[in-house]
mmCIF file of C-alpha atoms in Angstrom:
data_model
loop_
_atom_site.group_PDB
_atom_site.id
_atom_site.type_symbol
_atom_site.label_atom_id
_atom_site.label_comp_id
_atom_site.label_asym_id
_atom_site.label_seq_id
_atom_site.Cartn_x
_atom_site.Cartn_y
_atom_site.Cartn_z
ATOM 1 C CA MET G 1 4.765 -3.991 -15.849
ATOM 2 C CA THR G 2 6.743 -4.839 -12.743
ATOM 3 C CA PRO G 3 4.527 -4.335 -9.687
ATOM 4 C CA LEU G 4 5.392 -1.480 -7.370
ATOM 5 C CA ARG G 5 6.929 -2.321 -4.003
ATOM 6 C CA ILE G 6 4.886 -0.505 -1.383
ATOM 7 C CA ALA G 7 6.114 -0.221 2.210
ATOM 8 C CA ILE G 8 3.269 0.369 4.644
ATOM 9 C CA ILE G 9 4.636 1.855 7.849
ATOM 10 C CA ASN G 10 2.940 1.593 11.234
ATOM 11 C CA GLY G 11 3.951 4.803 12.983
ATOM 12 C CA SER G 12 2.811 3.941 16.498
ATOM 13 C CA THR G 13 4.623 1.792 19.049
ATOM 14 C CA ARG G 14 2.390 2.347 22.084
ATOM 15 C CA THR G 15 0.956 -0.584 23.983
ATOM 16 C CA GLY G 16 -2.662 -1.157 23.005
ATOM 17 C CA ARG G 17 -2.281 0.866 19.813
ATOM 18 C CA PHE G 18 -5.023 0.904 17.172
ATOM 19 C CA GLY G 19 -2.628 1.300 14.237
ATOM 20 C CA PRO G 20 -2.101 -2.416 13.499
ATOM 21 C CA MET G 21 -5.784 -2.823 12.629
ATOM 22 C CA ILE G 22 -5.559 0.051 10.162
ATOM 23 C CA VAL G 23 -2.255 -1.233 8.732
ATOM 24 C CA ASP G 24 -3.845 -4.653 8.185
ATOM 25 C CA TRP G 25 -6.787 -3.058 6.358
ATOM 26 C CA VAL G 26 -4.519 -0.889 4.164
ATOM 27 C CA ALA G 27 -2.144 -3.781 3.414
ATOM 28 C CA GLY G 28 -5.050 -6.097 2.607
ATOM 29 C CA ALA G 29 -6.493 -3.599 0.139
ATOM 30 C CA ALA G 30 -3.067 -3.059 -1.473
ATOM 31 C CA ARG G 31 -2.547 -6.813 -1.834
ATOM 32 C CA GLN G 32 -5.781 -7.002 -3.846
ATOM 33 C CA ARG G 33 -4.192 -4.810 -6.525
ATOM 34 C CA ALA G 34 -2.189 -6.430 -9.311
ATOM 35 C CA ASP G 35 0.122 -3.392 -9.501
ATOM 36 C CA MET G 36 1.413 -3.616 -5.901
ATOM 37 C CA VAL G 37 3.592 -5.887 -3.795
ATOM 38 C CA VAL G 38 3.357 -5.025 -0.108
ATOM 39 C CA ASP G 39 5.793 -5.011 2.808
ATOM 40 C CA THR G 40 4.901 -3.736 6.265
ATOM 41 C CA VAL G 41 7.256 -1.950 8.620
ATOM 42 C CA ASP G 42 6.774 -1.145 12.276
ATOM 43 C CA ALA G 43 8.301 2.115 13.503
ATOM 44 C CA ALA G 44 10.104 0.142 16.196
ATOM 45 C CA SER G 45 11.849 -2.151 13.688
ATOM 46 C CA ARG G 46 14.013 0.324 11.712
ATOM 47 C CA SER G 47 13.825 -1.915 8.635
ATOM 48 C CA GLY G 48 16.144 -0.113 6.229
ATOM 49 C CA GLU G 49 16.282 -2.861 3.605
ATOM 50 C CA VAL G 50 12.517 -2.756 3.100
ATOM 51 C CA LEU G 51 12.576 1.043 2.843
ATOM 52 C CA ALA G 52 15.417 1.026 0.316
ATOM 53 C CA ALA G 53 13.632 -1.526 -1.890
ATOM 54 C CA ALA G 54 10.318 0.337 -1.820
ATOM 55 C CA ASP G 55 9.024 2.343 -4.765
ATOM 56 C CA ALA G 56 6.519 4.146 -2.526
ATOM 57 C CA PHE G 57 5.350 4.419 1.053
ATOM 58 C CA VAL G 58 2.100 4.585 2.991
ATOM 59 C CA VAL G 59 2.573 5.973 6.487
ATOM 60 C CA VAL G 60 -0.153 5.002 8.946
ATOM 61 C CA THR G 61 0.130 7.441 11.827
ATOM 62 C CA PRO G 62 -1.776 8.342 14.940
ATOM 63 C CA GLU G 63 -1.775 11.875 16.254
ATOM 64 C CA TYR G 64 -0.066 12.386 19.592
ATOM 65 C CA ASN G 65 -0.183 15.872 21.128
ATOM 66 C CA HIS G 66 -0.962 17.599 17.790
ATOM 67 C CA SER G 67 1.821 15.804 15.908
ATOM 68 C CA PHE G 68 3.147 12.385 14.914
ATOM 69 C CA PRO G 69 4.867 9.866 17.237
ATOM 70 C CA GLY G 70 8.501 10.190 18.225
ATOM 71 C CA ASP G 71 9.255 6.595 17.213
ATOM 72 C CA LEU G 72 8.068 7.390 13.690
ATOM 73 C CA LYS G 73 10.417 10.393 13.630
ATOM 74 C CA LYS G 74 13.282 8.144 14.729
ATOM 75 C CA LEU G 75 12.535 5.747 11.868
ATOM 76 C CA ILE G 76 12.378 8.583 9.340
ATOM 77 C CA ASP G 77 15.563 10.233 10.620
ATOM 78 C CA ALA G 78 17.513 6.960 10.656
ATOM 79 C CA HIS G 79 17.294 6.916 6.846
ATOM 80 C CA PHE G 80 17.916 9.469 4.121
ATOM 81 C CA THR G 81 18.411 8.129 0.613
ATOM 82 C CA GLU G 82 15.669 5.524 1.113
ATOM 83 C CA TRP G 83 13.017 8.266 0.912
ATOM 84 C CA GLN G 84 14.455 10.323 -1.938
ATOM 85 C CA ALA G 85 12.429 10.791 -5.121
ATOM 86 C CA LYS G 86 9.691 8.447 -3.913
ATOM 87 C CA PRO G 87 6.049 9.199 -3.101
ATOM 88 C CA VAL G 88 4.556 9.003 0.383
ATOM 89 C CA ALA G 89 0.841 8.648 1.119
ATOM 90 C CA PHE G 90 -0.757 9.042 4.536
ATOM 91 C CA VAL G 91 -3.452 7.255 6.506
ATOM 92 C CA SER G 92 -4.047 8.908 9.855
ATOM 93 C CA HIS G 93 -6.126 8.357 12.936
ATOM 94 C CA GLY G 94 -6.764 10.172 16.163
ATOM 95 C CA GLY G 95 -9.320 12.064 18.175
ATOM 96 C CA VAL G 96 -11.482 14.762 16.632
ATOM 97 C CA SER G 97 -8.839 15.764 14.059
ATOM 98 C CA GLY G 98 -8.421 12.248 12.693
ATOM 99 C CA GLY G 99 -4.655 12.635 12.803
ATOM 100 C CA LEU G 100 -4.586 15.358 10.163
ATOM 101 C CA ARG G 101 -2.271 17.570 12.239
ATOM 102 C CA ALA G 102 0.234 14.688 12.329
ATOM 103 C CA VAL G 103 0.032 14.427 8.538
ATOM 104 C CA GLU G 104 0.622 18.153 8.086
ATOM 105 C CA HIS G 105 3.822 17.882 10.136
ATOM 106 C CA LEU G 106 4.935 14.785 8.232
ATOM 107 C CA ARG G 107 4.520 16.533 4.883
ATOM 108 C CA GLY G 108 7.238 19.032 5.801
ATOM 109 C CA VAL G 109 9.569 16.341 7.097
ATOM 110 C CA PHE G 110 9.243 14.256 3.931
ATOM 111 C CA ALA G 111 9.622 17.312 1.679
ATOM 112 C CA GLU G 112 12.957 17.976 3.371
ATOM 113 C CA LEU G 113 13.975 14.406 2.473
ATOM 114 C CA HIS G 114 13.088 14.981 -1.202
ATOM 115 C CA ALA G 115 10.047 12.700 -1.027
ATOM 116 C CA VAL G 116 6.780 13.591 -2.764
ATOM 117 C CA GLY G 117 3.742 13.787 -0.492
ATOM 118 C CA ILE G 118 0.478 12.569 -2.032
ATOM 119 C CA ARG G 119 -2.258 15.166 -1.653
ATOM 120 C CA ASP G 120 -5.212 12.919 -0.869
ATOM 121 C CA SER G 121 -5.054 10.969 2.349
ATOM 122 C CA VAL G 122 -7.342 8.801 4.449
ATOM 123 C CA SER G 123 -8.159 9.818 8.008
ATOM 124 C CA PHE G 124 -10.226 8.384 10.823
ATOM 125 C CA HIS G 125 -11.398 10.502 13.721
ATOM 126 C CA ARG G 126 -12.064 8.271 16.701
ATOM 127 C CA PRO G 127 -11.158 5.161 14.648
ATOM 128 C CA TRP G 128 -12.490 2.750 17.243
ATOM 129 C CA ASN G 129 -15.962 3.950 16.124
ATOM 130 C CA TRP G 130 -15.258 3.229 12.424
ATOM 131 C CA PHE G 131 -13.970 -0.333 12.408
ATOM 132 C CA GLY G 132 -16.079 -3.437 12.810
ATOM 133 C CA SER G 133 -15.117 -6.695 14.466
ATOM 134 C CA ASP G 134 -13.874 -7.936 11.065
ATOM 135 C CA GLY G 135 -11.114 -5.272 11.079
ATOM 136 C CA ARG G 136 -12.625 -3.267 8.229
ATOM 137 C CA PRO G 137 -14.181 0.195 8.225
ATOM 138 C CA GLU G 138 -17.960 0.108 8.317
ATOM 139 C CA SER G 139 -18.223 3.049 5.912
ATOM 140 C CA ALA G 140 -17.845 2.600 2.158
ATOM 141 C CA GLN G 141 -16.375 6.111 2.035
ATOM 142 C CA ALA G 142 -13.152 4.829 3.591
ATOM 143 C CA GLU G 143 -12.750 2.248 0.802
ATOM 144 C CA ILE G 144 -13.390 4.920 -1.837
ATOM 145 C CA ALA G 145 -10.854 7.289 -0.265
ATOM 146 C CA LEU G 146 -8.259 4.515 0.001
ATOM 147 C CA LYS G 147 -8.669 3.544 -3.656
ATOM 148 C CA LYS G 148 -8.242 7.175 -4.744
ATOM 149 C CA MET G 149 -5.136 7.514 -2.594
ATOM 150 C CA PHE G 150 -3.680 4.269 -4.006
ATOM 151 C CA ASP G 151 -4.397 5.400 -7.574
ATOM 152 C CA GLN G 152 -2.515 8.665 -6.983
ATOM 153 C CA LEU G 153 0.316 6.855 -5.204
ATOM 154 C CA THR G 154 0.618 4.460 -8.148
ATOM 155 C CA TRP G 155 0.810 7.297 -10.681
ATOM 156 C CA TRP G 156 3.564 9.057 -8.754
ATOM 157 C CA ALA G 157 5.429 5.848 -7.966
ATOM 158 C CA LEU G 158 5.532 4.813 -11.625
ATOM 159 C CA ALA G 159 6.555 8.287 -12.789
ATOM 160 C CA LEU G 160 9.307 8.567 -10.193
ATOM 161 C CA ARG G 161 10.541 4.990 -10.697
ATOM 162 C CA ASP G 162 10.868 5.675 -14.424
ATOM 163 C CA ALA G 163 12.625 8.979 -13.735
ATOM 164 C CA ARG G 164 15.117 7.399 -11.292
ATOM 165 C CA ALA G 165 15.919 4.730 -13.905
ATOM 166 C CA VAL G 166 16.762 7.369 -16.504
ATOM 167 C CA ARG G 167 18.405 9.871 -14.203
ATOM 168 C CA PRO G 168 19.420 8.854 -10.663
ATOM 169 C CA PHE G 169 18.367 11.374 -8.046
ATOM 170 C CA GLU G 170 21.100 13.418 -6.407
ATOM 171 C CA ALA G 171 20.373 15.467 -3.303
#
């Protein structure tokens, strides 16, 4: 089997952001899997080639003012066909909500782009309390949740990759 190309997107561009630590953890876990090849994208980079080549996406997003960052929206809106008929998983972080309100808004945006949102996500409320100095969550529950999310993402990515090969998606 050809490994899946997974684009992990850092949705925050603020100075002093916590997202890169989470992206590094997610990307490191994905690189341990034989079924995934990983690229990372920063919302400020607008890396269309990486998005087009991806079989699936993991969006790592903070929650700003009950939603997701504007720079992430700019990245999403700058592309259309790159998202179509591909699955998107979410890892969120924020205050007491853990970024879940940002994810709920993103689900609608990606549905409009004909992308398939993965049900299970990973979220961190007050993430600075979860991660140790080694850049990894101190709770085993986070690893378990990430594995489950990756397993679902893999299923959808394989199914949709096979479907696009047989019948190209037309919006």
